[in-house]
Amino acid sequence: PQHTEKCNTVQYSATHCIQTSLNGSLRNVVPGDCVVAFSRRQIHQLKKDIEALTPHRCAVVYGSLPPATRKEQARIFNGQSLGTDTHHTDKTLPEMNVLVASDAVGMGLNLAIS
């Protein structure tokens, strides 16, 4: 069964959104999910928490990341290899199957979010 719950909130509170859409626990995050936060601090904390509570690894995307870094994180999340990128010695990207991002996540990126 596909995991498709929506977060309906009037207040922009990460805690409220998690309680609504993930039944109160980050342990309910599944591969292909995108968890949206509203500050860089929240994004990095959510990444840390998800990786501590689940077997998932997280890619991160937010507006102030350099464009090349945003694109690389999108490639990682989408499961693509780096090809001839010389910044990495291993040409295979680590599997990062959850995305933690700001509310501007979709700007200019093609993401395989389920």
PDB file of N, CA, C and O in Angstrom, residues 32-34 57-62 65-82 88 93-101 104-113:
ATOM      1  N   GLY A  32      11.151   7.527  -0.171  1.00  0.00           N
ATOM      2  CA  GLY A  32      10.450   8.374  -1.129  1.00  0.00           C
ATOM      3  C   GLY A  32       9.762   9.562  -0.489  1.00  0.00           C
ATOM      4  O   GLY A  32       9.293  10.450  -1.190  1.00  0.00           O
ATOM      5  N   ASP A  33       9.705   9.587   0.856  1.00  0.00           N
ATOM      6  CA  ASP A  33       9.067  10.717   1.544  1.00  0.00           C
ATOM      7  C   ASP A  33       9.931  11.959   1.495  1.00  0.00           C
ATOM      8  O   ASP A  33      11.160  11.890   1.426  1.00  0.00           O
ATOM      9  N   CYS A  34       9.253  13.094   1.554  1.00  0.00           N
ATOM     10  CA  CYS A  34       9.909  14.385   1.717  1.00  0.00           C
ATOM     11  C   CYS A  34       9.341  15.020   2.978  1.00  0.00           C
ATOM     12  O   CYS A  34       8.137  15.202   3.083  1.00  0.00           O
ATOM     13  N   ARG A  57      18.609   7.052   5.125  1.00  0.00           N
ATOM     14  CA  ARG A  57      19.576   8.149   5.021  1.00  0.00           C
ATOM     15  C   ARG A  57      18.869   9.276   4.284  1.00  0.00           C
ATOM     16  O   ARG A  57      18.051   9.047   3.413  1.00  0.00           O
ATOM     17  N   CYS A  58      19.205  10.509   4.652  1.00  0.00           N
ATOM     18  CA  CYS A  58      18.490  11.675   4.124  1.00  0.00           C
ATOM     19  C   CYS A  58      19.373  12.566   3.267  1.00  0.00           C
ATOM     20  O   CYS A  58      20.497  12.893   3.636  1.00  0.00           O
ATOM     21  N   ALA A  59      18.818  12.988   2.148  1.00  0.00           N
ATOM     22  CA  ALA A  59      19.387  14.075   1.357  1.00  0.00           C
ATOM     23  C   ALA A  59      18.727  15.356   1.863  1.00  0.00           C
ATOM     24  O   ALA A  59      17.620  15.309   2.407  1.00  0.00           O
ATOM     25  N   VAL A  60      19.405  16.488   1.724  1.00  0.00           N
ATOM     26  CA  VAL A  60      18.827  17.758   2.169  1.00  0.00           C
ATOM     27  C   VAL A  60      18.864  18.784   1.046  1.00  0.00           C
ATOM     28  O   VAL A  60      19.806  18.834   0.265  1.00  0.00           O
ATOM     29  N   VAL A  61      17.799  19.585   0.979  1.00  0.00           N
ATOM     30  CA  VAL A  61      17.708  20.653  -0.014  1.00  0.00           C
ATOM     31  C   VAL A  61      17.059  21.855   0.644  1.00  0.00           C
ATOM     32  O   VAL A  61      16.027  21.733   1.289  1.00  0.00           O
ATOM     33  N   TYR A  62      17.702  23.011   0.510  1.00  0.00           N
ATOM     34  CA  TYR A  62      17.102  24.268   0.946  1.00  0.00           C
ATOM     35  C   TYR A  62      17.639  25.393   0.082  1.00  0.00           C
ATOM     36  O   TYR A  62      18.655  25.237  -0.604  1.00  0.00           O
ATOM     37  N   LEU A  65      21.419  26.687  -0.324  1.00  0.00           N
ATOM     38  CA  LEU A  65      22.487  25.798  -0.803  1.00  0.00           C
ATOM     39  C   LEU A  65      22.925  26.267  -2.186  1.00  0.00           C
ATOM     40  O   LEU A  65      22.093  26.701  -2.986  1.00  0.00           O
ATOM     41  N   PRO A  66      24.203  26.152  -2.506  1.00  0.00           N
ATOM     42  CA  PRO A  66      24.628  26.486  -3.866  1.00  0.00           C
ATOM     43  C   PRO A  66      23.883  25.605  -4.875  1.00  0.00           C
ATOM     44  O   PRO A  66      23.587  24.442  -4.588  1.00  0.00           O
ATOM     45  N   PRO A  67      23.565  26.144  -6.049  1.00  0.00           N
ATOM     46  CA  PRO A  67      22.809  25.381  -7.048  1.00  0.00           C
ATOM     47  C   PRO A  67      23.399  24.009  -7.360  1.00  0.00           C
ATOM     48  O   PRO A  67      22.662  23.028  -7.480  1.00  0.00           O
ATOM     49  N   ALA A  68      24.712  23.909  -7.465  1.00  0.00           N
ATOM     50  CA  ALA A  68      25.331  22.612  -7.773  1.00  0.00           C
ATOM     51  C   ALA A  68      25.105  21.615  -6.640  1.00  0.00           C
ATOM     52  O   ALA A  68      24.872  20.424  -6.893  1.00  0.00           O
ATOM     53  N   THR A  69      25.136  22.076  -5.421  1.00  0.00           N
ATOM     54  CA  THR A  69      24.904  21.196  -4.271  1.00  0.00           C
ATOM     55  C   THR A  69      23.449  20.744  -4.227  1.00  0.00           C
ATOM     56  O   THR A  69      23.164  19.574  -3.964  1.00  0.00           O
ATOM     57  N   ARG A  70      22.522  21.663  -4.502  1.00  0.00           N
ATOM     58  CA  ARG A  70      21.099  21.286  -4.553  1.00  0.00           C
ATOM     59  C   ARG A  70      20.871  20.208  -5.606  1.00  0.00           C
ATOM     60  O   ARG A  70      20.180  19.217  -5.361  1.00  0.00           O
ATOM     61  N   LYS A  71      21.470  20.397  -6.790  1.00  0.00           N
ATOM     62  CA  LYS A  71      21.307  19.411  -7.871  1.00  0.00           C
ATOM     63  C   LYS A  71      21.922  18.073  -7.481  1.00  0.00           C
ATOM     64  O   LYS A  71      21.368  17.016  -7.783  1.00  0.00           O
ATOM     65  N   GLU A  72      23.067  18.094  -6.820  1.00  0.00           N
ATOM     66  CA  GLU A  72      23.707  16.853  -6.387  1.00  0.00           C
ATOM     67  C   GLU A  72      22.831  16.126  -5.363  1.00  0.00           C
ATOM     68  O   GLU A  72      22.653  14.910  -5.437  1.00  0.00           O
ATOM     69  N   GLN A  73      22.267  16.849  -4.408  1.00  0.00           N
ATOM     70  CA  GLN A  73      21.389  16.233  -3.415  1.00  0.00           C
ATOM     71  C   GLN A  73      20.142  15.648  -4.087  1.00  0.00           C
ATOM     72  O   GLN A  73      19.682  14.578  -3.715  1.00  0.00           O
ATOM     73  N   ALA A  74      19.620  16.337  -5.090  1.00  0.00           N
ATOM     74  CA  ALA A  74      18.473  15.821  -5.839  1.00  0.00           C
ATOM     75  C   ALA A  74      18.850  14.532  -6.559  1.00  0.00           C
ATOM     76  O   ALA A  74      18.089  13.555  -6.542  1.00  0.00           O
ATOM     77  N   ARG A  75      20.037  14.492  -7.187  1.00  0.00           N
ATOM     78  CA  ARG A  75      20.506  13.273  -7.862  1.00  0.00           C
ATOM     79  C   ARG A  75      20.644  12.128  -6.863  1.00  0.00           C
ATOM     80  O   ARG A  75      20.260  11.000  -7.147  1.00  0.00           O
ATOM     81  N   ILE A  76      21.188  12.424  -5.693  1.00  0.00           N
ATOM     82  CA  ILE A  76      21.357  11.397  -4.666  1.00  0.00           C
ATOM     83  C   ILE A  76      19.992  10.843  -4.260  1.00  0.00           C
ATOM     84  O   ILE A  76      19.779   9.644  -4.217  1.00  0.00           O
ATOM     85  N   PHE A  77      19.040  11.741  -3.964  1.00  0.00           N
ATOM     86  CA  PHE A  77      17.704  11.313  -3.555  1.00  0.00           C
ATOM     87  C   PHE A  77      17.014  10.517  -4.661  1.00  0.00           C
ATOM     88  O   PHE A  77      16.342   9.521  -4.387  1.00  0.00           O
ATOM     89  N   ASN A  78      17.198  10.932  -5.905  1.00  0.00           N
ATOM     90  CA  ASN A  78      16.567  10.247  -7.032  1.00  0.00           C
ATOM     91  C   ASN A  78      17.269   8.941  -7.397  1.00  0.00           C
ATOM     92  O   ASN A  78      16.826   8.235  -8.288  1.00  0.00           O
ATOM     93  N   GLY A  79      18.395   8.649  -6.716  1.00  0.00           N
ATOM     94  CA  GLY A  79      19.078   7.377  -6.925  1.00  0.00           C
ATOM     95  C   GLY A  79      19.951   7.319  -8.149  1.00  0.00           C
ATOM     96  O   GLY A  79      20.218   6.250  -8.678  1.00  0.00           O
ATOM     97  N   GLN A  80      20.437   8.451  -8.626  1.00  0.00           N
ATOM     98  CA  GLN A  80      21.284   8.476  -9.814  1.00  0.00           C
ATOM     99  C   GLN A  80      22.751   8.498  -9.408  1.00  0.00           C
ATOM    100  O   GLN A  80      23.103   8.971  -8.348  1.00  0.00           O
ATOM    101  N   SER A  81      23.606   8.014 -10.290  1.00  0.00           N
ATOM    102  CA  SER A  81      25.043   8.016 -10.010  1.00  0.00           C
ATOM    103  C   SER A  81      25.654   9.342 -10.435  1.00  0.00           C
ATOM    104  O   SER A  81      25.079  10.108 -11.188  1.00  0.00           O
ATOM    105  N   LEU A  82      26.851   9.578  -9.936  1.00  0.00           N
ATOM    106  CA  LEU A  82      27.544  10.826 -10.240  1.00  0.00           C
ATOM    107  C   LEU A  82      28.207  10.839 -11.606  1.00  0.00           C
ATOM    108  O   LEU A  82      28.637  11.873 -12.069  1.00  0.00           O
ATOM    109  N   HIS A  88      34.195  13.211  -6.076  1.00  0.00           N
ATOM    110  CA  HIS A  88      33.994  12.019  -5.281  1.00  0.00           C
ATOM    111  C   HIS A  88      34.853  10.892  -5.833  1.00  0.00           C
ATOM    112  O   HIS A  88      34.936  10.691  -7.037  1.00  0.00           O
ATOM    113  N   LEU A  93      26.680   6.740  -5.598  1.00  0.00           N
ATOM    114  CA  LEU A  93      26.192   7.556  -4.493  1.00  0.00           C
ATOM    115  C   LEU A  93      25.642   6.685  -3.378  1.00  0.00           C
ATOM    116  O   LEU A  93      25.104   5.622  -3.631  1.00  0.00           O
ATOM    117  N   PRO A  94      25.758   7.147  -2.131  1.00  0.00           N
ATOM    118  CA  PRO A  94      25.104   6.408  -1.063  1.00  0.00           C
ATOM    119  C   PRO A  94      23.591   6.476  -1.259  1.00  0.00           C
ATOM    120  O   PRO A  94      23.077   7.438  -1.819  1.00  0.00           O
ATOM    121  N   GLU A  95      22.890   5.447  -0.833  1.00  0.00           N
ATOM    122  CA  GLU A  95      21.439   5.445  -0.969  1.00  0.00           C
ATOM    123  C   GLU A  95      20.840   6.403   0.056  1.00  0.00           C
ATOM    124  O   GLU A  95      20.976   6.212   1.258  1.00  0.00           O
ATOM    125  N   MET A  96      20.236   7.443  -0.424  1.00  0.00           N
ATOM    126  CA  MET A  96      19.538   8.406   0.425  1.00  0.00           C
ATOM    127  C   MET A  96      18.113   8.446  -0.076  1.00  0.00           C
ATOM    128  O   MET A  96      17.823   9.038  -1.103  1.00  0.00           O
ATOM    129  N   ASN A  97      17.226   7.772   0.649  1.00  0.00           N
ATOM    130  CA  ASN A  97      15.887   7.559   0.128  1.00  0.00           C
ATOM    131  C   ASN A  97      14.815   8.418   0.792  1.00  0.00           C
ATOM    132  O   ASN A  97      13.641   8.230   0.547  1.00  0.00           O
ATOM    133  N   VAL A  98      15.229   9.368   1.628  1.00  0.00           N
ATOM    134  CA  VAL A  98      14.312  10.335   2.232  1.00  0.00           C
ATOM    135  C   VAL A  98      14.897  11.717   1.985  1.00  0.00           C
ATOM    136  O   VAL A  98      16.106  11.910   2.059  1.00  0.00           O
ATOM    137  N   LEU A  99      14.036  12.667   1.682  1.00  0.00           N
ATOM    138  CA  LEU A  99      14.465  14.037   1.452  1.00  0.00           C
ATOM    139  C   LEU A  99      13.958  14.911   2.589  1.00  0.00           C
ATOM    140  O   LEU A  99      12.790  14.842   2.957  1.00  0.00           O
ATOM    141  N   VAL A 100      14.847  15.716   3.158  1.00  0.00           N
ATOM    142  CA  VAL A 100      14.457  16.719   4.152  1.00  0.00           C
ATOM    143  C   VAL A 100      14.773  18.061   3.507  1.00  0.00           C
ATOM    144  O   VAL A 100      15.895  18.298   3.074  1.00  0.00           O
ATOM    145  N   ALA A 101      13.762  18.919   3.410  1.00  0.00           N
ATOM    146  CA  ALA A 101      13.925  20.122   2.613  1.00  0.00           C
ATOM    147  C   ALA A 101      13.129  21.291   3.161  1.00  0.00           C
ATOM    148  O   ALA A 101      12.236  21.123   3.986  1.00  0.00           O
ATOM    149  N   ALA A 104      10.690  25.525  -0.143  1.00  0.00           N
ATOM    150  CA  ALA A 104      10.989  25.913  -1.521  1.00  0.00           C
ATOM    151  C   ALA A 104      11.626  24.748  -2.286  1.00  0.00           C
ATOM    152  O   ALA A 104      12.335  24.943  -3.260  1.00  0.00           O
ATOM    153  N   VAL A 105      11.346  23.519  -1.868  1.00  0.00           N
ATOM    154  CA  VAL A 105      12.014  22.335  -2.367  1.00  0.00           C
ATOM    155  C   VAL A 105      11.901  22.144  -3.874  1.00  0.00           C
ATOM    156  O   VAL A 105      12.859  21.732  -4.508  1.00  0.00           O
ATOM    157  N   GLY A 106      10.784  22.425  -4.479  1.00  0.00           N
ATOM    158  CA  GLY A 106      10.589  22.094  -5.878  1.00  0.00           C
ATOM    159  C   GLY A 106      11.122  23.083  -6.875  1.00  0.00           C
ATOM    160  O   GLY A 106      11.025  22.866  -8.081  1.00  0.00           O
ATOM    161  N   MET A 107      11.710  24.166  -6.426  1.00  0.00           N
ATOM    162  CA  MET A 107      12.128  25.222  -7.343  1.00  0.00           C
ATOM    163  C   MET A 107      13.328  24.775  -8.182  1.00  0.00           C
ATOM    164  O   MET A 107      14.440  24.719  -7.704  1.00  0.00           O
ATOM    165  N   GLY A 108      13.057  24.427  -9.444  1.00  0.00           N
ATOM    166  CA  GLY A 108      14.120  24.086 -10.380  1.00  0.00           C
ATOM    167  C   GLY A 108      14.683  22.687 -10.265  1.00  0.00           C
ATOM    168  O   GLY A 108      15.681  22.379 -10.871  1.00  0.00           O
ATOM    169  N   LEU A 109      14.055  21.812  -9.473  1.00  0.00           N
ATOM    170  CA  LEU A 109      14.551  20.455  -9.316  1.00  0.00           C
ATOM    171  C   LEU A 109      13.470  19.444  -9.693  1.00  0.00           C
ATOM    172  O   LEU A 109      12.300  19.660  -9.419  1.00  0.00           O
ATOM    173  N   ASN A 110      13.886  18.367 -10.323  1.00  0.00           N
ATOM    174  CA  ASN A 110      12.980  17.253 -10.596  1.00  0.00           C
ATOM    175  C   ASN A 110      13.251  16.207  -9.523  1.00  0.00           C
ATOM    176  O   ASN A 110      14.339  15.646  -9.450  1.00  0.00           O
ATOM    177  N   LEU A 111      12.262  15.974  -8.675  1.00  0.00           N
ATOM    178  CA  LEU A 111      12.450  15.073  -7.547  1.00  0.00           C
ATOM    179  C   LEU A 111      11.445  13.930  -7.600  1.00  0.00           C
ATOM    180  O   LEU A 111      10.276  14.142  -7.898  1.00  0.00           O
ATOM    181  N   ALA A 112      11.930  12.733  -7.283  1.00  0.00           N
ATOM    182  CA  ALA A 112      11.086  11.540  -7.279  1.00  0.00           C
ATOM    183  C   ALA A 112      10.465  11.334  -5.899  1.00  0.00           C
ATOM    184  O   ALA A 112      10.725  10.351  -5.221  1.00  0.00           O
ATOM    185  N   ILE A 113       9.647  12.281  -5.485  1.00  0.00           N
ATOM    186  CA  ILE A 113       8.999  12.207  -4.179  1.00  0.00           C
ATOM    187  C   ILE A 113       7.716  11.400  -4.337  1.00  0.00           C
ATOM    188  O   ILE A 113       6.923  11.646  -5.220  1.00  0.00           O
TER     189      ILE A 113
END
